[in-house]
mmCIF file with all atom_site columns, N, CA and C in Angstrom:
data_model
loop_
_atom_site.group_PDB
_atom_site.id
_atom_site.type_symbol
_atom_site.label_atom_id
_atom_site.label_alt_id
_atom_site.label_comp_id
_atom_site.label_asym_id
_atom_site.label_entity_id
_atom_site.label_seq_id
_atom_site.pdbx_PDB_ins_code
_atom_site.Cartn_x
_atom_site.Cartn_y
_atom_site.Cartn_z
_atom_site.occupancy
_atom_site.B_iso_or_equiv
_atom_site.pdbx_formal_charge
_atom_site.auth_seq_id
_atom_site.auth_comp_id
_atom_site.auth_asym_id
_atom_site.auth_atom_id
_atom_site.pdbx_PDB_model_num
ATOM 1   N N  . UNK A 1 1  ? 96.193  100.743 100.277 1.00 49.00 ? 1  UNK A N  1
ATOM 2   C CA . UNK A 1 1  ? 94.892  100.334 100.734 1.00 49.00 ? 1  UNK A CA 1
ATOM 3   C C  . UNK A 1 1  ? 95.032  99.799  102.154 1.00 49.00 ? 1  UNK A C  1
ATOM 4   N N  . UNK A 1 2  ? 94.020  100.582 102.789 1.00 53.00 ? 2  UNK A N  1
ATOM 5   C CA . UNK A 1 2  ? 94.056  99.901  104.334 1.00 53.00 ? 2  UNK A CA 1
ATOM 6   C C  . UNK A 1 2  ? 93.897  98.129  104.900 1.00 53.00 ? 2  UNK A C  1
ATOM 7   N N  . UNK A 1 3  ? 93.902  97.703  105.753 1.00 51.00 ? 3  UNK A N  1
ATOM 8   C CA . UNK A 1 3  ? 93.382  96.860  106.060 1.00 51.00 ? 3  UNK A CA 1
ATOM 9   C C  . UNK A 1 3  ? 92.045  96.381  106.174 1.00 51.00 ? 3  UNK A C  1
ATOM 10  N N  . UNK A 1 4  ? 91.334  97.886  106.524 1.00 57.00 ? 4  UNK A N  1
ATOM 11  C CA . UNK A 1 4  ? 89.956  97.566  106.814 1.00 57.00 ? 4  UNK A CA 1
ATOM 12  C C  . UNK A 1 4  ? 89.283  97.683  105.505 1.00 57.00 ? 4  UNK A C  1
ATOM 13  N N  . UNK A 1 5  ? 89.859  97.946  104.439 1.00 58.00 ? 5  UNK A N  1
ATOM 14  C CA . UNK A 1 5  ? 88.893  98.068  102.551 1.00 58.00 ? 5  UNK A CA 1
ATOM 15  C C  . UNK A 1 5  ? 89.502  96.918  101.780 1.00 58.00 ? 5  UNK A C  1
ATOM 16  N N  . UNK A 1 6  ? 90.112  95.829  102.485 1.00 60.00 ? 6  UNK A N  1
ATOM 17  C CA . UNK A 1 6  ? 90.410  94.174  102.292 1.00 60.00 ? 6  UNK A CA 1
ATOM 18  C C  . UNK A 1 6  ? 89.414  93.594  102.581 1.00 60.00 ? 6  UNK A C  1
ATOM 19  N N  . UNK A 1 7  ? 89.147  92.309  101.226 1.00 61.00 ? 7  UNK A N  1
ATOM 20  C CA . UNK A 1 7  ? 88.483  91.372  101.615 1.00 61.00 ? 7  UNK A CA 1
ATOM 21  C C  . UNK A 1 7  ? 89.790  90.541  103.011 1.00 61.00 ? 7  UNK A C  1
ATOM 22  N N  . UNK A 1 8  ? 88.965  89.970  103.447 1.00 64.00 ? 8  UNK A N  1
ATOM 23  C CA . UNK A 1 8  ? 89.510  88.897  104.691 1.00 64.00 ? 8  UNK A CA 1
ATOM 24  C C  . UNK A 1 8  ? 90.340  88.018  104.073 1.00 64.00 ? 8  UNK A C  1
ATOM 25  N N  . UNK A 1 9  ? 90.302  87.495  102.968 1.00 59.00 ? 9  UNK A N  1
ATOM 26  C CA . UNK A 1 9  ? 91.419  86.895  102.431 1.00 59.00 ? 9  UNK A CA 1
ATOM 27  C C  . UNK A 1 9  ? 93.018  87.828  102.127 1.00 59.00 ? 9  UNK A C  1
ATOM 28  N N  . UNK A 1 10 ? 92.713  88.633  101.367 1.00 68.00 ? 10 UNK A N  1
ATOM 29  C CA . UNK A 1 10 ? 93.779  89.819  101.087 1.00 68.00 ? 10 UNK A CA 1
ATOM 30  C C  . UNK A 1 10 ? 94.235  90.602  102.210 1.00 68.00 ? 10 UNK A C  1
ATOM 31  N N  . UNK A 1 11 ? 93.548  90.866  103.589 1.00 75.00 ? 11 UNK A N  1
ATOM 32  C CA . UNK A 1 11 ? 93.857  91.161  104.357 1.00 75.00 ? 11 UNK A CA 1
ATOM 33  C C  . UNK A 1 11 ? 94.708  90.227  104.910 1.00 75.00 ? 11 UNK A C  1
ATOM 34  N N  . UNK A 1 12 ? 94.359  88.787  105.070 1.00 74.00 ? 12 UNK A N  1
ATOM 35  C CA . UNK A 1 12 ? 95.539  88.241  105.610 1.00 74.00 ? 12 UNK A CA 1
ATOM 36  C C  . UNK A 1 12 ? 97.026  87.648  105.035 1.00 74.00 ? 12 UNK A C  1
ATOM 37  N N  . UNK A 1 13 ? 96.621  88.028  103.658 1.00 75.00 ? 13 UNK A N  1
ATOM 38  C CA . UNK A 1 13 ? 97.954  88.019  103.085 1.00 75.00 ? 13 UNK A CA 1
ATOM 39  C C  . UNK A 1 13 ? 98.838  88.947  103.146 1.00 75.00 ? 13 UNK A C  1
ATOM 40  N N  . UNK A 1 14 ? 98.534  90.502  103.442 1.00 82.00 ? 14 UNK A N  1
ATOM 41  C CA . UNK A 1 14 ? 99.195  91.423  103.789 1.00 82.00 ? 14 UNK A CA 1
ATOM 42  C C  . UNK A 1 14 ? 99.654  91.159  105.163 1.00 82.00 ? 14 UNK A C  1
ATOM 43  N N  . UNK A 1 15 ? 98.699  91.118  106.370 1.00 84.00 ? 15 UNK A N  1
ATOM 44  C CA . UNK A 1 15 ? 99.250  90.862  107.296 1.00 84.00 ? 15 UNK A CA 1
ATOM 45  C C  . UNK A 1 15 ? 100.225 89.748  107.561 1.00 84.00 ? 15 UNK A C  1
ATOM 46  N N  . UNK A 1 16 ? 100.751 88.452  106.739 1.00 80.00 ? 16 UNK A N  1
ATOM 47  C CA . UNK A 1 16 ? 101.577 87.584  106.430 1.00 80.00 ? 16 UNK A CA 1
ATOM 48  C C  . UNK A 1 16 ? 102.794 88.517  105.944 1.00 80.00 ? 16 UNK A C  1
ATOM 49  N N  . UNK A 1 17 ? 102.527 88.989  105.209 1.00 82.00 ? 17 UNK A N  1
ATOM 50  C CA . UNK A 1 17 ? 103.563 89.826  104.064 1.00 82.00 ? 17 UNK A CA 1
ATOM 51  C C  . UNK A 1 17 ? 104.032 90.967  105.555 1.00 82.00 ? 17 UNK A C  1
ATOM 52  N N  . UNK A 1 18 ? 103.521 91.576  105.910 1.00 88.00 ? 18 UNK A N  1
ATOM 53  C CA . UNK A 1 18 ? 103.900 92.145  107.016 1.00 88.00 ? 18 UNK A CA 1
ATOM 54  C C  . UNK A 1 18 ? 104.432 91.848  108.157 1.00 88.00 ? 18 UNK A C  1
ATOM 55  N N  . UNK A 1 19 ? 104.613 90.907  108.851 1.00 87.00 ? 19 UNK A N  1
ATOM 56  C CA . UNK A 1 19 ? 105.103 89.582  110.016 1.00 87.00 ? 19 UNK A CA 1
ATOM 57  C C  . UNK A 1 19 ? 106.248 89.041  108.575 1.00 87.00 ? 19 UNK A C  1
ATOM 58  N N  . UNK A 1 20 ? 106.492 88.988  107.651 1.00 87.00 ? 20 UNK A N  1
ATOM 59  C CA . UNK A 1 20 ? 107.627 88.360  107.139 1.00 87.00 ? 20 UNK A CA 1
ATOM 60  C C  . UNK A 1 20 ? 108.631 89.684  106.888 1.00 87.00 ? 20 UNK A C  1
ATOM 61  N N  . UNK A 1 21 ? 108.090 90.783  106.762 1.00 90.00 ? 21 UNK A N  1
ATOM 62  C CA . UNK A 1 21 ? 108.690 92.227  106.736 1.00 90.00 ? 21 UNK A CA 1
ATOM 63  C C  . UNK A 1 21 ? 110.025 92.226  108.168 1.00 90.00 ? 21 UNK A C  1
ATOM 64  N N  . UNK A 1 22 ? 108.869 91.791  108.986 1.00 91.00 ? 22 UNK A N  1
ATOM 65  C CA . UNK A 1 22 ? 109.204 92.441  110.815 1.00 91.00 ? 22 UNK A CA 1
ATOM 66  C C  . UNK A 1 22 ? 110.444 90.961  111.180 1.00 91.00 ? 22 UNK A C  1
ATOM 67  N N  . UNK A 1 23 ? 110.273 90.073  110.371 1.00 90.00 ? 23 UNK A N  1
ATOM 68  C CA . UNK A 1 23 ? 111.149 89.017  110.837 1.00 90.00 ? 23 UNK A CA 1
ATOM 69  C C  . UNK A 1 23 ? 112.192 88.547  110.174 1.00 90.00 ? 23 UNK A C  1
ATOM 70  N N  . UNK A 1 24 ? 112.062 89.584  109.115 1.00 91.00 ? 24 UNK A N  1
ATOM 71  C CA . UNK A 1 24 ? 113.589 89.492  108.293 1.00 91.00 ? 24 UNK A CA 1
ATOM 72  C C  . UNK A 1 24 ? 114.146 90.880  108.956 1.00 91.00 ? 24 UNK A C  1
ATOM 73  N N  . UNK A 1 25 ? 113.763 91.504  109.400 1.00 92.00 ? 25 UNK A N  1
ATOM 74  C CA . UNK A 1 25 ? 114.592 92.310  109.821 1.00 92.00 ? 25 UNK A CA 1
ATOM 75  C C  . UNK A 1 25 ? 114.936 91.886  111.560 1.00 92.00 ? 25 UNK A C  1
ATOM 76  N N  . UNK A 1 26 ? 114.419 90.807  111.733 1.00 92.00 ? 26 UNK A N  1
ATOM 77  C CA . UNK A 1 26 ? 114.916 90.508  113.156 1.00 92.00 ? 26 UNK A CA 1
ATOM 78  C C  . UNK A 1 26 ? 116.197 89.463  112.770 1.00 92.00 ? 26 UNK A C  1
ATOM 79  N N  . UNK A 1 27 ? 116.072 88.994  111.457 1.00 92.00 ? 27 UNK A N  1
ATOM 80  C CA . UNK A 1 27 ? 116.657 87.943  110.984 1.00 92.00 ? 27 UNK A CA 1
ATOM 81  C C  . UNK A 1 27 ? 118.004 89.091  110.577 1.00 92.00 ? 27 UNK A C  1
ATOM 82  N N  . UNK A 1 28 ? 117.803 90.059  110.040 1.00 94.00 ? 28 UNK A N  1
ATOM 83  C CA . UNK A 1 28 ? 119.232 90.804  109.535 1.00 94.00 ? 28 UNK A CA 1
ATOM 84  C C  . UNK A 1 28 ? 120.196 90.903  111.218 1.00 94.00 ? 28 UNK A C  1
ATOM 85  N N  . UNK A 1 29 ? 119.165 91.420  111.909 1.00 94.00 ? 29 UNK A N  1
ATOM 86  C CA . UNK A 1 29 ? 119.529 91.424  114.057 1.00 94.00 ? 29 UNK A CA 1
ATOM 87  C C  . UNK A 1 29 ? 120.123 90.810  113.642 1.00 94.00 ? 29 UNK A C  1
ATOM 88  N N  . UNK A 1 30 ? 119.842 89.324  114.458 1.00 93.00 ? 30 UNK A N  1
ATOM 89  C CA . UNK A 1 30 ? 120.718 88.245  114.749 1.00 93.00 ? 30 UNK A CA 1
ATOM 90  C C  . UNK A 1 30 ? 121.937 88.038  113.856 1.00 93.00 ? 30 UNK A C  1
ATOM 91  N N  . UNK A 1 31 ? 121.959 88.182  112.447 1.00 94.00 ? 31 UNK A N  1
ATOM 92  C CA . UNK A 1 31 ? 122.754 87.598  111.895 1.00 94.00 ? 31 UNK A CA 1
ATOM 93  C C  . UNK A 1 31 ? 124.081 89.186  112.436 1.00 94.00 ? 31 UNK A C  1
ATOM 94  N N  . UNK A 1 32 ? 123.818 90.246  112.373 1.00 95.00 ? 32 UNK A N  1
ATOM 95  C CA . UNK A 1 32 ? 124.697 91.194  113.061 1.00 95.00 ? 32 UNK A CA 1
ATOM 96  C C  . UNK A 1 32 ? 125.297 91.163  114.153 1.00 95.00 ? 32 UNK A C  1
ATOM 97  N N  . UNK A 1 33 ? 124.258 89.912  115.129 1.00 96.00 ? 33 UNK A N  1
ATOM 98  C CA . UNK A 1 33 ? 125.072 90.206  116.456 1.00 96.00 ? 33 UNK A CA 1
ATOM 99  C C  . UNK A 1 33 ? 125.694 88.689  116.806 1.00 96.00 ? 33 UNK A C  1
ATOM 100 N N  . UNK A 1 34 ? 126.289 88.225  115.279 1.00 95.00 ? 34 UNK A N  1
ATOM 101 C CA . UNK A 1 34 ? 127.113 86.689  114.719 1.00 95.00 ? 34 UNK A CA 1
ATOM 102 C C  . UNK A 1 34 ? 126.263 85.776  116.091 1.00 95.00 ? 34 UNK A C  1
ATOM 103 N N  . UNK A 1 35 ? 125.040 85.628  115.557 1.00 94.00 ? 35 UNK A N  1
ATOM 104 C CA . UNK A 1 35 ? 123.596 84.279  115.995 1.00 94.00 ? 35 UNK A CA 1
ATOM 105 C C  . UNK A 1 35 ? 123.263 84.044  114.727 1.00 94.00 ? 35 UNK A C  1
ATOM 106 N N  . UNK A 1 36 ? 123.844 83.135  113.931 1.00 93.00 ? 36 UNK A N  1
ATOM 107 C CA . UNK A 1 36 ? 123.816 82.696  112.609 1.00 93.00 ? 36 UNK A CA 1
ATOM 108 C C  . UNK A 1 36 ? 122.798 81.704  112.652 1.00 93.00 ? 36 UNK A C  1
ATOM 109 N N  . UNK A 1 37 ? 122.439 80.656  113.886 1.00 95.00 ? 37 UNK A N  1
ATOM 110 C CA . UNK A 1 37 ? 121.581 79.726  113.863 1.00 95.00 ? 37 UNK A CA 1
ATOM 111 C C  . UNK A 1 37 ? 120.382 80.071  113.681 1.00 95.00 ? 37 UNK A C  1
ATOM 112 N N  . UNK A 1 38 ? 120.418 81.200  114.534 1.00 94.00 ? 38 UNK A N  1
ATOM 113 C CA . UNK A 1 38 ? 118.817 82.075  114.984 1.00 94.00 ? 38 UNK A CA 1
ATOM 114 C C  . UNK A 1 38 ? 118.903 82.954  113.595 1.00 94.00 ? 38 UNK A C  1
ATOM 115 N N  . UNK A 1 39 ? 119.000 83.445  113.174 1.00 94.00 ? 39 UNK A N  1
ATOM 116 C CA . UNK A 1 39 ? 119.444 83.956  111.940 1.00 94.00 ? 39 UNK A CA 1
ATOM 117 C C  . UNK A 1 39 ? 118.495 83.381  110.470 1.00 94.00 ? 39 UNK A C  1
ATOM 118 N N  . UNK A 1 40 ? 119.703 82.294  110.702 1.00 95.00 ? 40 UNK A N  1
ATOM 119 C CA . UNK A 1 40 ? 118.959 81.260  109.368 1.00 95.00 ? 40 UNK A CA 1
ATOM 120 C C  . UNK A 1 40 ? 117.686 80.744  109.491 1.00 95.00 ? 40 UNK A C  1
ATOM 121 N N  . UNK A 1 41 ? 116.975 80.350  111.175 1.00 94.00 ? 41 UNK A N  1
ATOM 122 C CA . UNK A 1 41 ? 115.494 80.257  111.534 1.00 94.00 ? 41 UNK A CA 1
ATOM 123 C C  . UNK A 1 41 ? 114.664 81.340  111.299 1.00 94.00 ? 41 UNK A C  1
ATOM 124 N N  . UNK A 1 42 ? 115.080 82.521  111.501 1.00 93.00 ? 42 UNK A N  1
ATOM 125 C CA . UNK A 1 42 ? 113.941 83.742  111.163 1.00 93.00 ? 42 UNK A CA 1
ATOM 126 C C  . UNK A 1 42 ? 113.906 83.702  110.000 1.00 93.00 ? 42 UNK A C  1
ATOM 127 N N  . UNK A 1 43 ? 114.824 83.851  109.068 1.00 93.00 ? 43 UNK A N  1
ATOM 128 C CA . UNK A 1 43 ? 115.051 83.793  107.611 1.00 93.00 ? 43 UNK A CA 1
ATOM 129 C C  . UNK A 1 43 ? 114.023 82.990  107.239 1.00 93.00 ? 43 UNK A C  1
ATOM 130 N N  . UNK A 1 44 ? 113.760 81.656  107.459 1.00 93.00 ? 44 UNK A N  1
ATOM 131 C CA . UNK A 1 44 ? 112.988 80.657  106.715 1.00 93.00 ? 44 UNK A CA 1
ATOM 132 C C  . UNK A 1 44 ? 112.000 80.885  107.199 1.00 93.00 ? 44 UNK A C  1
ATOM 133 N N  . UNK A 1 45 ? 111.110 81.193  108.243 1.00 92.00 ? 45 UNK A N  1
ATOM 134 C CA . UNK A 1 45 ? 110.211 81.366  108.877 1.00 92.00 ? 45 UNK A CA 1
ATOM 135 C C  . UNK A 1 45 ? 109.293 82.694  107.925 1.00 92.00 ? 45 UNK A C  1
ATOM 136 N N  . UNK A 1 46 ? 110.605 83.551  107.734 1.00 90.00 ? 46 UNK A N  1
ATOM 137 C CA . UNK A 1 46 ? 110.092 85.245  106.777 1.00 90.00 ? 46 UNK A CA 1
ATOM 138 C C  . UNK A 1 46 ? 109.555 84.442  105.389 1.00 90.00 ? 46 UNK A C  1
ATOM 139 N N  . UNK A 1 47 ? 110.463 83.365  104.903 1.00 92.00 ? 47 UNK A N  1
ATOM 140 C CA . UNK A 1 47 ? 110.345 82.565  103.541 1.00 92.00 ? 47 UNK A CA 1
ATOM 141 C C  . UNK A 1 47 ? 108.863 82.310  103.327 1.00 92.00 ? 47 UNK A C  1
ATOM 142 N N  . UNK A 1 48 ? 108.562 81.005  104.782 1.00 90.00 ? 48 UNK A N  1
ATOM 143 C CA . UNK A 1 48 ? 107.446 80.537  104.690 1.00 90.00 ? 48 UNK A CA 1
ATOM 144 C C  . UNK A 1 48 ? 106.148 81.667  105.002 1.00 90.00 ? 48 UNK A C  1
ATOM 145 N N  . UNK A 1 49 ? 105.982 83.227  105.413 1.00 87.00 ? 49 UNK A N  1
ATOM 146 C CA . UNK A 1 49 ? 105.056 83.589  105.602 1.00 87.00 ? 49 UNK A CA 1
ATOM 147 C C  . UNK A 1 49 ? 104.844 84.545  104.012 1.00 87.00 ? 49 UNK A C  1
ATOM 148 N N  . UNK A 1 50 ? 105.899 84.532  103.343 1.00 89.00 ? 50 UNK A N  1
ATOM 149 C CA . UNK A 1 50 ? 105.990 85.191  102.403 1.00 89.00 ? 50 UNK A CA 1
ATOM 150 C C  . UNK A 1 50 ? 105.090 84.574  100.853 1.00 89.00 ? 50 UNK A C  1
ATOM 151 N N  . UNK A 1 51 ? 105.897 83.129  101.013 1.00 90.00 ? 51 UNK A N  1
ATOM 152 C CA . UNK A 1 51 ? 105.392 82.071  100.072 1.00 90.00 ? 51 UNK A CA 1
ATOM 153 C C  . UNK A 1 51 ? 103.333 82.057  100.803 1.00 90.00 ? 51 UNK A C  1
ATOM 154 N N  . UNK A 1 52 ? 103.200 82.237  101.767 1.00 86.00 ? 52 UNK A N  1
ATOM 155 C CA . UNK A 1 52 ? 101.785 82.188  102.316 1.00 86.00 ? 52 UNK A CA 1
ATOM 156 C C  . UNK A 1 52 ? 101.699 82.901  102.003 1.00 86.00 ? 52 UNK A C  1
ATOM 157 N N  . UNK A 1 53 ? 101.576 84.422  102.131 1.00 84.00 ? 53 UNK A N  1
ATOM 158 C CA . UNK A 1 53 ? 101.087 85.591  101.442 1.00 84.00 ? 53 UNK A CA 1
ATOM 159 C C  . UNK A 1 53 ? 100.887 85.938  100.032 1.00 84.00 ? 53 UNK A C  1
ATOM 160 N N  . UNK A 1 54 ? 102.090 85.011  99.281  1.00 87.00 ? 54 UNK A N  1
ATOM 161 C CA . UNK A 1 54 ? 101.980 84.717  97.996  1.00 87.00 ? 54 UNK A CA 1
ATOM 162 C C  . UNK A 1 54 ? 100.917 83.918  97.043  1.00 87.00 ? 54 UNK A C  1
ATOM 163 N N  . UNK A 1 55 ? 100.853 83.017  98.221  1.00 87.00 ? 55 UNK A N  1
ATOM 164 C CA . UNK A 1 55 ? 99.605  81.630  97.673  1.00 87.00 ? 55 UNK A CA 1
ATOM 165 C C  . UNK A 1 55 ? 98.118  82.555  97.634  1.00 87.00 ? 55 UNK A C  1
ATOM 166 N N  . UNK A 1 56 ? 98.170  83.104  99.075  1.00 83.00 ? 56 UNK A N  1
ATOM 167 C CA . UNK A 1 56 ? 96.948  83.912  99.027  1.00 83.00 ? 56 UNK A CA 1
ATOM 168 C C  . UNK A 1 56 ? 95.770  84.744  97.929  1.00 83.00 ? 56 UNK A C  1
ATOM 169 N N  . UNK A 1 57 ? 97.316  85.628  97.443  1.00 82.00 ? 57 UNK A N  1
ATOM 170 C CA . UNK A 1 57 ? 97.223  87.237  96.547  1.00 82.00 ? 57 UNK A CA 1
ATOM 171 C C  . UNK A 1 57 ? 96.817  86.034  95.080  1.00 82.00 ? 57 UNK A C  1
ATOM 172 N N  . UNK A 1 58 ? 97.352  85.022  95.016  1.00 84.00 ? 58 UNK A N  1
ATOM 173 C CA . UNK A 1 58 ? 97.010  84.327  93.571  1.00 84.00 ? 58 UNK A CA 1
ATOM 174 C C  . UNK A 1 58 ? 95.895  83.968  93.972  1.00 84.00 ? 58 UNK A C  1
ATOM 175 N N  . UNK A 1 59 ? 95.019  82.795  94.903  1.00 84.00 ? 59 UNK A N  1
ATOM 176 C CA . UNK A 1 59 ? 93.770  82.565  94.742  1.00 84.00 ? 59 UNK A CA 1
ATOM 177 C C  . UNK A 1 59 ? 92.759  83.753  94.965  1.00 84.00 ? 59 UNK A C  1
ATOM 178 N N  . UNK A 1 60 ? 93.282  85.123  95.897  1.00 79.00 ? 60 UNK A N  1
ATOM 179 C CA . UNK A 1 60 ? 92.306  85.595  95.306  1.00 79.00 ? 60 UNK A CA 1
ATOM 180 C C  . UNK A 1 60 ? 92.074  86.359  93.867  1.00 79.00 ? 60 UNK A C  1
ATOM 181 N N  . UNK A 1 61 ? 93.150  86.102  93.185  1.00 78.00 ? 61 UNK A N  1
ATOM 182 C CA . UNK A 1 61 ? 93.207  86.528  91.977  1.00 78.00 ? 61 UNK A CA 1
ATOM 183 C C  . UNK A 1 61 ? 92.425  85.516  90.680  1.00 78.00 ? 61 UNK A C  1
ATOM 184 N N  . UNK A 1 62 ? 92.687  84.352  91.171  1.00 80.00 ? 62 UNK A N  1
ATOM 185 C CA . UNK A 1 62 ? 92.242  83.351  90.612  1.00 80.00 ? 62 UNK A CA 1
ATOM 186 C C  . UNK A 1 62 ? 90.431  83.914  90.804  1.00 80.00 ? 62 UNK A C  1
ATOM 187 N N  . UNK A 1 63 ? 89.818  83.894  92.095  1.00 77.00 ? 63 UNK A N  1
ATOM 188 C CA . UNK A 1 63 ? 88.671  84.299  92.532  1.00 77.00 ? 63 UNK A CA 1
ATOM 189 C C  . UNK A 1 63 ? 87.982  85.270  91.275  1.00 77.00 ? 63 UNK A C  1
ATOM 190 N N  . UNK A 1 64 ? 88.558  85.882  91.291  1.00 71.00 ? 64 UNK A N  1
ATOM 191 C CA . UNK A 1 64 ? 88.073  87.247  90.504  1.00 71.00 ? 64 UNK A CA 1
ATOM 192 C C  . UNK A 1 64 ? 87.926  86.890  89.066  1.00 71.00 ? 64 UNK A C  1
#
């Protein structure tokens, strides 16, 4: 399902879920090019947009 046949809530949980996609794989980068600090920051950063995207997909489930 596209973005544009999302309610505005579900849309921005995908787009969360998507930005945590793009920053664990910046997070796999760094940790390849031994930047373990920067590494473990993208990592948690992917965590926290993930756990947001997560909270999301339940209230609007709850909604329904």
């Amino acid at each position: 399902m596209s973005l544009r046949h999302q309610s505005g809530r579900a849309a921005g949980a995908t787009r969360a879920a998507h930005a945590a996609e793009i920053i664990l794989g910046l997070a796999v980068g760094l940790g390849l090019m031994d930047r373990p600090k920067e590494a473990l920051i993208a990592f948690a950063i992917a965590v926290l947009l993930i756990s947001i995207a997560l909270r999301w997909a339940l209230k609007q489930e709850e909604k329904r």
